[in-house]
Coordinates of C-alpha atoms in Angstrom, one line a residue:
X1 CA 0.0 0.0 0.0
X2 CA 1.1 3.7 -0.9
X3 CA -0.9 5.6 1.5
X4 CA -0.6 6.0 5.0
X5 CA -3.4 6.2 7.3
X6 CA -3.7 7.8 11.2
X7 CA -6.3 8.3 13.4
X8 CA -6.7 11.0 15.7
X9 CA -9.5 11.0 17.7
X10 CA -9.8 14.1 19.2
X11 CA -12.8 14.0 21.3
X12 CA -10.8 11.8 23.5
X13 CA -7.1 13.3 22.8
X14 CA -8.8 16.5 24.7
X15 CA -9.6 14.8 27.8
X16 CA -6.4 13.3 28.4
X17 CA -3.7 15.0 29.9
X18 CA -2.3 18.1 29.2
X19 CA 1.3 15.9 29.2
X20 CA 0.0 13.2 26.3
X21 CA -1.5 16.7 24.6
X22 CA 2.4 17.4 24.7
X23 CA 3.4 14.8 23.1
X24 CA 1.6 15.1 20.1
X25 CA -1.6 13.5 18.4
X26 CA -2.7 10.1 20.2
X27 CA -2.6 7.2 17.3
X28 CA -4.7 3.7 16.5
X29 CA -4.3 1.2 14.8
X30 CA -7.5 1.0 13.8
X31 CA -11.2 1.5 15.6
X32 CA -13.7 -1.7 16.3
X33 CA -17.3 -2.2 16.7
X34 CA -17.7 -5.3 18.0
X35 CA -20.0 -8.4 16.5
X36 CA -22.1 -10.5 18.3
X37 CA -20.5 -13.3 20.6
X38 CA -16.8 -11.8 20.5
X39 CA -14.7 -11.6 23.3
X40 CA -11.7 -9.2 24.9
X41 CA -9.9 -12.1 25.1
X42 CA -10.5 -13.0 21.1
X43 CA -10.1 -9.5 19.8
X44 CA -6.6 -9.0 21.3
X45 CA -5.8 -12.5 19.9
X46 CA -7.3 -11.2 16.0
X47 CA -5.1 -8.6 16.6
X48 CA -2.2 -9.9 17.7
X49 CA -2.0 -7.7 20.5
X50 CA -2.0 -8.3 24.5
X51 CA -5.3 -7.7 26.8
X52 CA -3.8 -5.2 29.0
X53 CA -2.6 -3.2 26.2
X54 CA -6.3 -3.7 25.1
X55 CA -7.2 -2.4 28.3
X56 CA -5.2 -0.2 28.2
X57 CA -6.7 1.7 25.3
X58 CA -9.9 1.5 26.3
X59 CA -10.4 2.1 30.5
X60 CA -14.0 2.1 30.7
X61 CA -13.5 -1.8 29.8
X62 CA -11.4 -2.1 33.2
X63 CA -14.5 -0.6 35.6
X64 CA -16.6 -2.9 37.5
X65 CA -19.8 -4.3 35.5
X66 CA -18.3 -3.4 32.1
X67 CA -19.9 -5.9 29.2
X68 CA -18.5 -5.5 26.1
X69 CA -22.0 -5.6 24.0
X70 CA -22.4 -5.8 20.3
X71 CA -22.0 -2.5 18.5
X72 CA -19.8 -1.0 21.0
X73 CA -17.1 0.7 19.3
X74 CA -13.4 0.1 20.9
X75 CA -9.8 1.4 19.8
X76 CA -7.1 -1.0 18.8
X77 CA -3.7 0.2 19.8
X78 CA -0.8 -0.5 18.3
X79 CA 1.5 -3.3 20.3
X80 CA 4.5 -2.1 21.6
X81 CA 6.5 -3.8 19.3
X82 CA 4.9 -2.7 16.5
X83 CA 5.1 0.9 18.0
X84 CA 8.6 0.4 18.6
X85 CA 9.0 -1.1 14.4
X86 CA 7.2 1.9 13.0
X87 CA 9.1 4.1 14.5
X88 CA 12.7 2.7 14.0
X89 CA 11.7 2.1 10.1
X90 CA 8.7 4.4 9.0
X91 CA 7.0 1.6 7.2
X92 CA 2.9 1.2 6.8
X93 CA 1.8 -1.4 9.4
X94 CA -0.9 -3.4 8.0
X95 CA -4.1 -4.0 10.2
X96 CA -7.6 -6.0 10.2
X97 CA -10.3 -4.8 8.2
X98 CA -13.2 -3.7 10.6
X99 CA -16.3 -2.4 10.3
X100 CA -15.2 1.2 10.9
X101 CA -12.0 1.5 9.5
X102 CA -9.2 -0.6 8.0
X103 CA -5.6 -1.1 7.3
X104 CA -4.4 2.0 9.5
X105 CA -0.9 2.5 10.4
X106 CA 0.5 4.6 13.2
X107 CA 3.5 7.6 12.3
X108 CA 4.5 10.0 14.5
X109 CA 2.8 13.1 13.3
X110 CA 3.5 16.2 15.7
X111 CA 5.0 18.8 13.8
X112 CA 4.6 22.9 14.1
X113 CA 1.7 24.5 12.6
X114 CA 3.2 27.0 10.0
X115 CA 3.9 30.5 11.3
X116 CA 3.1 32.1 7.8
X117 CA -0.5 32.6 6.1
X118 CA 0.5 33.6 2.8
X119 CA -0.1 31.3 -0.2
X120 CA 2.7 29.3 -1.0
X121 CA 4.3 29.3 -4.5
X122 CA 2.5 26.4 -6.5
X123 CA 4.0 23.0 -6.5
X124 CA 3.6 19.4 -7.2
X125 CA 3.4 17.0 -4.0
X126 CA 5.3 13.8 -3.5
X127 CA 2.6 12.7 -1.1
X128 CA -0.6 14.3 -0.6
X129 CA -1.8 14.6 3.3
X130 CA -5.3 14.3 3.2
X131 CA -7.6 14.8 6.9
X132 CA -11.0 13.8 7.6
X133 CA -12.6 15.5 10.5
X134 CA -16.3 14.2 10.9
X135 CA -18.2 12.3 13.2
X136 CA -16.9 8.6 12.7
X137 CA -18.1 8.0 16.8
X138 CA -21.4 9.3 16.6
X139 CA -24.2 6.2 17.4
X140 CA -26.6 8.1 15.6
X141 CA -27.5 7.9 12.0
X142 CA -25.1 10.6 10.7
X143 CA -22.0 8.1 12.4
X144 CA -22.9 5.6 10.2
X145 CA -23.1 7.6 7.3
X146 CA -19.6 9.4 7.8
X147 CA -18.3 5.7 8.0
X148 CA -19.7 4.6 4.8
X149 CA -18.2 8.1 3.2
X150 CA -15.0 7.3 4.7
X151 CA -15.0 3.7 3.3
X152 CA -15.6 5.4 0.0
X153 CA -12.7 7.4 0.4
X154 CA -10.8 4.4 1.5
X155 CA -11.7 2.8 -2.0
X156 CA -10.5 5.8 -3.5
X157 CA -7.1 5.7 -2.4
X158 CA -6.7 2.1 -3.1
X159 CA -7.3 2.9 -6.6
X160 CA -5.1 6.1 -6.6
X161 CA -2.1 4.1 -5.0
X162 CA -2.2 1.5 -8.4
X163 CA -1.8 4.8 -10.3
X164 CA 1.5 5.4 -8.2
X165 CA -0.1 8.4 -6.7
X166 CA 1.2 8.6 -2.9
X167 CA -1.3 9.5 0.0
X168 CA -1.3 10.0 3.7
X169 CA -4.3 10.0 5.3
X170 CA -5.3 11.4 9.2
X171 CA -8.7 11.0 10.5
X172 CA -10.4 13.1 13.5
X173 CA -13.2 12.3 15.0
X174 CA -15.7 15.1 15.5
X175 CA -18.8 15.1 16.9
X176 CA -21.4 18.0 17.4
X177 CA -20.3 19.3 20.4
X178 CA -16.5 18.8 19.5
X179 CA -15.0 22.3 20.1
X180 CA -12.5 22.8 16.9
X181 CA -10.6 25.2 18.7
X182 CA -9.4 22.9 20.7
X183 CA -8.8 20.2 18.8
X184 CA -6.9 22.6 16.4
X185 CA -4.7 23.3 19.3
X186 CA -4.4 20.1 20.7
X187 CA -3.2 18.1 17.2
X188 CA -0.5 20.7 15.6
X189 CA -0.4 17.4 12.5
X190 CA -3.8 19.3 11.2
X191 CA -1.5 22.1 9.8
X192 CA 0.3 19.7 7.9
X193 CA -2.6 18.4 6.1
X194 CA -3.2 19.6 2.0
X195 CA -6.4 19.3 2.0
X196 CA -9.2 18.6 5.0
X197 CA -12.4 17.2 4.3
X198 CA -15.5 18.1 6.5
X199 CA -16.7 19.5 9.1
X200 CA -20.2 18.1 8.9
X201 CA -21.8 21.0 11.3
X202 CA -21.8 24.6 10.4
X203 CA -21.0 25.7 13.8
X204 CA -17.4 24.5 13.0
X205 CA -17.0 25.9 9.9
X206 CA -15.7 29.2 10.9
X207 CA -13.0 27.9 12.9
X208 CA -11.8 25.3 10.6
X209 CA -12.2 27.4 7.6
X210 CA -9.9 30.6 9.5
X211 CA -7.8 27.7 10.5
X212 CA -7.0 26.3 6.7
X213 CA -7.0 29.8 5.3
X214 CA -3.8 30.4 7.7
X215 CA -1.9 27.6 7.0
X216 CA -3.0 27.3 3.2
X217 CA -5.0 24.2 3.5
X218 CA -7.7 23.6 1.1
X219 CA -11.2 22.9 3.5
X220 CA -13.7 21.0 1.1
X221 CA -17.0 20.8 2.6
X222 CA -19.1 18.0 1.3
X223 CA -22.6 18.2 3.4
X224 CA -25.5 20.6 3.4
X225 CA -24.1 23.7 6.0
X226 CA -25.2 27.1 6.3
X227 CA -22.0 29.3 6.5
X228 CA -20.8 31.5 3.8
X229 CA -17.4 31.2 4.6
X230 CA -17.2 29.9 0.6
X231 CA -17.7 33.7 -0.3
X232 CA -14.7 34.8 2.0
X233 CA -12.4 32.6 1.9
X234 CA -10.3 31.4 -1.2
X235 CA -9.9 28.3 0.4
X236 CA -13.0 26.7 1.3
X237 CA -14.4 24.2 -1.5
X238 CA -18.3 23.9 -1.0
X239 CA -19.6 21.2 -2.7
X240 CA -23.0 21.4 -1.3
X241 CA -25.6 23.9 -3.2
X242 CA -28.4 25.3 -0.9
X243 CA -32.4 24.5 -1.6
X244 CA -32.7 28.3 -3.0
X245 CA -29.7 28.3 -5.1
X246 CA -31.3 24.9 -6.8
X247 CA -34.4 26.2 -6.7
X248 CA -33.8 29.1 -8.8
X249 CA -32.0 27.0 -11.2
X250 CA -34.7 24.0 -11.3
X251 CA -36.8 26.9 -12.2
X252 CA -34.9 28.3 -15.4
X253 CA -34.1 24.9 -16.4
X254 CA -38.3 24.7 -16.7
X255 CA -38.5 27.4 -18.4
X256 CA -35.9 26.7 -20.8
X257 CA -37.5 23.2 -21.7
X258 CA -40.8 23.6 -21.1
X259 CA -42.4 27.0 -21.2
X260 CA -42.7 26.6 -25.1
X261 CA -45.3 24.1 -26.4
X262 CA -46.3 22.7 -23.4
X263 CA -49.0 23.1 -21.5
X264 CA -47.9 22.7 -17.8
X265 CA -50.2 21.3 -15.4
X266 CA -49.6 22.0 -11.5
X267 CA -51.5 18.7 -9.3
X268 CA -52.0 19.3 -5.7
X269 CA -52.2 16.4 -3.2
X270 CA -54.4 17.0 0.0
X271 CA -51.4 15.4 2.2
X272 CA -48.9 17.6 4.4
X273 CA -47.0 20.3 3.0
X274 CA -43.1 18.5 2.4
X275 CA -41.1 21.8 1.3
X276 CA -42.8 21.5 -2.5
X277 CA -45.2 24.0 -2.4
X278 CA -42.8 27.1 -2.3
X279 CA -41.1 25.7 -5.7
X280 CA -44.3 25.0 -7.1
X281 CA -45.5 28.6 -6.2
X282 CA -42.9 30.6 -7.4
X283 CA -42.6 28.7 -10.4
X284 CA -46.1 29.5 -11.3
X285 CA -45.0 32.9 -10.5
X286 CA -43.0 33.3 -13.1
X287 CA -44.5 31.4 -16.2
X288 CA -47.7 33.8 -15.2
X289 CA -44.9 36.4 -15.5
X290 CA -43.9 35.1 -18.4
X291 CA -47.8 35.1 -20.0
X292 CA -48.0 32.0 -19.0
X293 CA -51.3 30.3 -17.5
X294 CA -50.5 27.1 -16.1
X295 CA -53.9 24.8 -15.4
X296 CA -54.1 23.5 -11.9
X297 CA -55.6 20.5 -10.3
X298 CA -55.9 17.9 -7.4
X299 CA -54.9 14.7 -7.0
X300 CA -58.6 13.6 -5.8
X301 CA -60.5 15.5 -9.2
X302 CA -62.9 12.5 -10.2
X303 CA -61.1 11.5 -13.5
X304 CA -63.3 12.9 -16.1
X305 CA -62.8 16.3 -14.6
X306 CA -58.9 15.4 -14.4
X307 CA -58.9 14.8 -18.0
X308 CA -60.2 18.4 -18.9
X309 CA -57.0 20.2 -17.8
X310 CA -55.0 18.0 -20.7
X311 CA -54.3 19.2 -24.2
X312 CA -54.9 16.9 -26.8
X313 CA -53.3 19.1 -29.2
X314 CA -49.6 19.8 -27.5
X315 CA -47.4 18.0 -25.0
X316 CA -48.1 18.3 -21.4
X317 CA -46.0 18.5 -18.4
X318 CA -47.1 18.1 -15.0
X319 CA -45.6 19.4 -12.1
X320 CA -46.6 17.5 -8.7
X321 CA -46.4 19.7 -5.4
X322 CA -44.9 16.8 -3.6
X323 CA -41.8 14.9 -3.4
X324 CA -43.4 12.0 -1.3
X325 CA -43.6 8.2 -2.2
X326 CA -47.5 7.7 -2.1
X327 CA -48.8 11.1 -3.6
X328 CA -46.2 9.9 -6.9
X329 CA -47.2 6.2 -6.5
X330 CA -51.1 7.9 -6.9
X331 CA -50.3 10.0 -9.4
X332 CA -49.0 7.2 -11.7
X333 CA -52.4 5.4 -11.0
X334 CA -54.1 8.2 -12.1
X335 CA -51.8 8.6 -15.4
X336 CA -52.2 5.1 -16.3
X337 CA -56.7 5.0 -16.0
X338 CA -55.7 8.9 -18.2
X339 CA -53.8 7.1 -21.1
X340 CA -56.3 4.0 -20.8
X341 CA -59.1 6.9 -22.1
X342 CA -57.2 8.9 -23.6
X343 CA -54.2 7.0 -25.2
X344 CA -53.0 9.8 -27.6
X345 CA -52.2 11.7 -24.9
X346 CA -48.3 13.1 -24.5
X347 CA -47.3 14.0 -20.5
X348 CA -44.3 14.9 -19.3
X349 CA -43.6 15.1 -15.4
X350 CA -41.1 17.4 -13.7
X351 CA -40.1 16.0 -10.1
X352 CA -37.7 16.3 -7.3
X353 CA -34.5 14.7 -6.2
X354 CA -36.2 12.6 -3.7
X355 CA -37.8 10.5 -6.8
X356 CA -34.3 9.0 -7.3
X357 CA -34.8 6.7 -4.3
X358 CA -38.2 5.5 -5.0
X359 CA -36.8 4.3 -8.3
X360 CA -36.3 0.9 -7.8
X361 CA -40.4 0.6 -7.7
X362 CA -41.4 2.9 -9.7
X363 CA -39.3 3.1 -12.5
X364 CA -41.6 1.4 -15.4
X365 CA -43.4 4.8 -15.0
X366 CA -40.3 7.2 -14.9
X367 CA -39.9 6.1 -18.0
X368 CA -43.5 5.7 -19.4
X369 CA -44.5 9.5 -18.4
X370 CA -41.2 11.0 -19.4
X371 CA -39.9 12.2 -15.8
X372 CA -37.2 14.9 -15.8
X373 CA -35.7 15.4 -12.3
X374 CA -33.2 18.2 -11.2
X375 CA -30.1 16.9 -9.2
X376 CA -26.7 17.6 -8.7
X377 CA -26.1 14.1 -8.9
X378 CA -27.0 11.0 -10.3
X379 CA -25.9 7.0 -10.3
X380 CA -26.5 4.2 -12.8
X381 CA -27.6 1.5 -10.7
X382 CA -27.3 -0.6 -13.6
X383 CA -23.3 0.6 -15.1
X384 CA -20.5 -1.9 -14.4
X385 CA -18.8 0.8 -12.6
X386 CA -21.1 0.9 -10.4
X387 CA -22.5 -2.6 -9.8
X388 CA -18.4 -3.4 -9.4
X389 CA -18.2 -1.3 -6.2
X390 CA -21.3 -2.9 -4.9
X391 CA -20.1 -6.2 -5.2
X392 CA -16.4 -5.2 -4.4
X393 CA -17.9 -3.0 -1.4
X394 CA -20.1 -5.9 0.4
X395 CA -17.0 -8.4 0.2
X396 CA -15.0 -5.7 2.0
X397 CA -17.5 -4.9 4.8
X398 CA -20.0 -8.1 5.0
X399 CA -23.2 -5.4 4.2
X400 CA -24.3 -3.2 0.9
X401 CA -24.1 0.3 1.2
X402 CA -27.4 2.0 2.5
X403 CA -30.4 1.4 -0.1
X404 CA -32.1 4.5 1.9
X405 CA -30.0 6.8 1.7
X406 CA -29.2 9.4 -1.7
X407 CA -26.7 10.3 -2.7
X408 CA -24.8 7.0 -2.0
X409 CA -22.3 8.0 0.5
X410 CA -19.8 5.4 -0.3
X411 CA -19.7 6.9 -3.9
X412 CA -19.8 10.3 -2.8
X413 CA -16.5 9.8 -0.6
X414 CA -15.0 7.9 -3.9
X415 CA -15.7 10.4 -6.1
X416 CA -14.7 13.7 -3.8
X417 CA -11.5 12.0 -3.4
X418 CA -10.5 10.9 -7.1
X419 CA -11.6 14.3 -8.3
X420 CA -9.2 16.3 -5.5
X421 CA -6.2 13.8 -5.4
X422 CA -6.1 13.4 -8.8
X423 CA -6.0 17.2 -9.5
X424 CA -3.6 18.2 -6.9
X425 CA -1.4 15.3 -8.4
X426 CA -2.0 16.6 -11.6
X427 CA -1.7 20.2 -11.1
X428 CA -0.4 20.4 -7.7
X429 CA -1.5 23.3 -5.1
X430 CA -2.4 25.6 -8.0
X431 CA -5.8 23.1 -8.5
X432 CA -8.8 24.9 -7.8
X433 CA -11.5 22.3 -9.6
X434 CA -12.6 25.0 -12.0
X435 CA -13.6 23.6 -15.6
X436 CA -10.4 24.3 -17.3
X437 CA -8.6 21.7 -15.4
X438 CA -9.4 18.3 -16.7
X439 CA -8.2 15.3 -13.8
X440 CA -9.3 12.8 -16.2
X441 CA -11.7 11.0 -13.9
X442 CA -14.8 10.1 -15.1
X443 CA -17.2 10.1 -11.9
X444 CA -19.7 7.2 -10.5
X445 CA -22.0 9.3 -9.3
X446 CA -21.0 13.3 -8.0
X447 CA -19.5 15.7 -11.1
X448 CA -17.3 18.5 -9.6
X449 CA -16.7 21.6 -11.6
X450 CA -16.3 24.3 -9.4
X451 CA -16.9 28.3 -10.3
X452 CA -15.0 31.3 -7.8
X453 CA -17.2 33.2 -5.9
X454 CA -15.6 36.4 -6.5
X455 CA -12.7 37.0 -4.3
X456 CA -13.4 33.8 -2.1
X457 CA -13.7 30.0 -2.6
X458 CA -14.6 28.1 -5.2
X459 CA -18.5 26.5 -5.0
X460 CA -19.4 23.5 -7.1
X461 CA -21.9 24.9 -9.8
X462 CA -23.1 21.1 -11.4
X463 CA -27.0 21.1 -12.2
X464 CA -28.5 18.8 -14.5
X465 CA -31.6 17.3 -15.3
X466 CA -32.0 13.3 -15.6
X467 CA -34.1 12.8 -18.2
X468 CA -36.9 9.3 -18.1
X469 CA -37.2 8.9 -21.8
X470 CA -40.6 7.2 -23.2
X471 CA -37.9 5.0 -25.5
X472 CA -36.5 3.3 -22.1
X473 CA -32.8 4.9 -22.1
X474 CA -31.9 8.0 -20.1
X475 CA -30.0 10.3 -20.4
X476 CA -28.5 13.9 -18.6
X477 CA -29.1 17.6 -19.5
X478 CA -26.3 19.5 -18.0
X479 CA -27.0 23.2 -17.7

């Protein structure tokens, strides 16, 4: 292997003492969460390592009336012989594959945070340092959903090494209440990191962002936050666009397509409000602007009155004003007893991002009524690319990546981290992700082309529409 990974967890590094602080950042060999039936006495054996040091590691296992329980997550340290080998030789120390993180190796990496905030001259990198700060720890949903990222990011690497591009990789743990300051303080390797990905919460974006525009460390952020640290600071990378920004632009991209000879056909639903109906109502807005008179309907309209708000004469488009499974799964219904009277009917549907993951049951009709869906991205369920890293992903970790959950986060970490590496490889420090510089990666699921927000950092400006065409093939309109 040709990348090195650490783990920091600095959560815990903070509540030690202020003499281990000292020292530097606190390593692991790797992290566990523990499967039913296994033992202390059997995961010190797996891993080749004593109990004590096991202990060790982990005190709350020494108090009285610990059980180790399934789903607990411990920290495997490194023995002290291989602690005493990676130091005397530098080498990657390979570890067990677990189901949080895998094949970590330990390096000392305490070193002084740069005094200087200018930008440094561009340059290539012999090995790019790469840190993760999000919530690995967290029991809660978002934990496991930074894990699966990470193992994307993992995958990445793997694939990066075989194309002799050297890595090192550092991993913090931070949860929501993690105070960045002080982890910033307490881990002076963060300053030696190229690029950072994370944080996860916008309350730590200010501090982390300040942090990486000192030391000239690009800070991509990959989930939704609220900060607009991007418009600042030419070092942030924002990935994530906000519900207004896409809004505005799922708008224009109707208006390009469909404003001209169609008749668009706006379809309540009598169920809860879901966020749909401020989209819906400024987009009426502006085809009325636009001269414009858009019919408008319900969901429960006895059929025969349902029928009356379609032209026979020019295509149709309806816009539903929700992005919820059983409102769509009606609607369908509804379409199919239309075309049963009135075959010669053409409809188009315009729908929401949220469609994507009720796919799997309903796409026979995605492609029967010609659904277009705006998205910043988009994954072929069905490409060998993609069906590869399924299959090569549940070998690796005993489980498929989360079915519920869009965008796949396995793919997004893959993705994020082919598209950076290979450009800093490529162009070194001077890579900013703007459209001019091609990193020759073709992406699973996320396209990254990222635009300058004036003087400050760089936001990713992909929108496209997937297209459901009547023909069965699909296909993407990039705008």
């Amino acid at each position: 292997m040709r990348h090195i990974i650490h783990i920091a967890l600095a959560a815990l590094l903070i509540a030690t003492s202020l003499e281990s602080s000292a020292q530097g950042t606190t390593q692991w060999r790797d992290i566990h969460k523990v499967k039913r039936h296994e033992t202390v006495f059997g995961i010190a054996r797996n891993y080749n390592i004593t109990i004590d040091e096991l202990l060790n590691a982990n005190p709350e296992m020494r108090e009285k009336g610990y059980e180790l329980k399934k789903g607990a997550v411990i920290f495997i340290p490194y023995s002290k012989d291989d602690a005493q080998s990676s130091t005397a030789t530098g080498k990657t120390l390979p570890a067990k594959t677990t189901a949080a993180t895998d094949k970590s190796s330990a390096r000392s990496t305490a070193k002084t945070a740069p005094q200087s905030a200018a930008k440094p001259a561009a340059h290539r990198l012999s090995t790019i340092r790469i840190g993760i700060m999000l919530p690995f720890l967290d029991h809660s949903s978002e934990g496991t959903r930074m894990v699966e990222y990470y193992r994307g990011v993992r995958a990445a690497l793997d694939s990066l090494s075989k194309e002799g591009i050297k890595t090192e990789i550092n991993l913090w743990n931070i949860n929501k209440d993690s105070v960045v300051t002080s982890v910033l303080a307490h881990n002076p390797a963060i300053a030696k990191q190229n690029i950072i990905f994370g944080p996860l919460y916008t309350s730590q974006v200010r501090p982390l962002a300040d942090f990486c525009r000192k030391n000239a460390i690009k800070l991509v952020m990959p989930f939704s936050v609220s900060a607009d640290d991007v418009t600042t600071n030419p070092y942030v990378y924002q990935i994530y666009q906000d519900d207004a920004a896409l809004s505005g632009r799922s708008i224009g991209a109707f208006i390009e397509r469909f404003a001209q000879g169609y008749r668009p056909i706006f379809v309540n639903t009598n169920t809860p409000s879901d966020g749909k109906y401020t989209f819906t109502k400024a987009l009426r807005e502006v085809l009325e602007g636009k001269g414009i008179k858009p019919e408008i309907t319900n969901l429960n309209t006895p059929l025969g009155d349902f029928a009356k708000h379609f032209s026979s004469t020019t295509a149709n488009v309806i816009i539903l004003n929700s992005g919820a499974y059983k409102p769509l799964e009606r609607l369908c219904a509804k379409l199919d007893s239309l075309k049963k009277e009135y075959p010669s009917l053409r409809i188009s549907t315009y729908g929401y991002n949220e469609w994507f993951i009720y796919q799997p049951n309903l796409e026979s009709y995605f492609f029967k009524y010609n659904v277009h869906i705006p998205t910043t991205y988009y994954f072929s369920r069905t490409s060998d690319r993609v069906e590869n890293f399924e299959r090569e992903y549940k070998a690796r970790y005993g489980q498929g990546m989360n079915p519920d959950c869009l965008p796949r986060m396995a793919l997004l970490g893959f993705d994020h981290t082919m598209f950076f590496v290979r450009g800093i490889s490529k162009y070194g420090t001077d890579f900013n992700g703007i459209a001019k510089q091609d990193t020759g990666y073709k992406p699973m699921q996320s396209r990254l082309i990222f635009k300058r927000e004036g003087k400050g950092g760089y936001q990713n400006s992909i929108f496209q529409i997937i297209r459901f065409k009547t023909d069965g093939t699909m296909d993407s309109l990039t705008y």
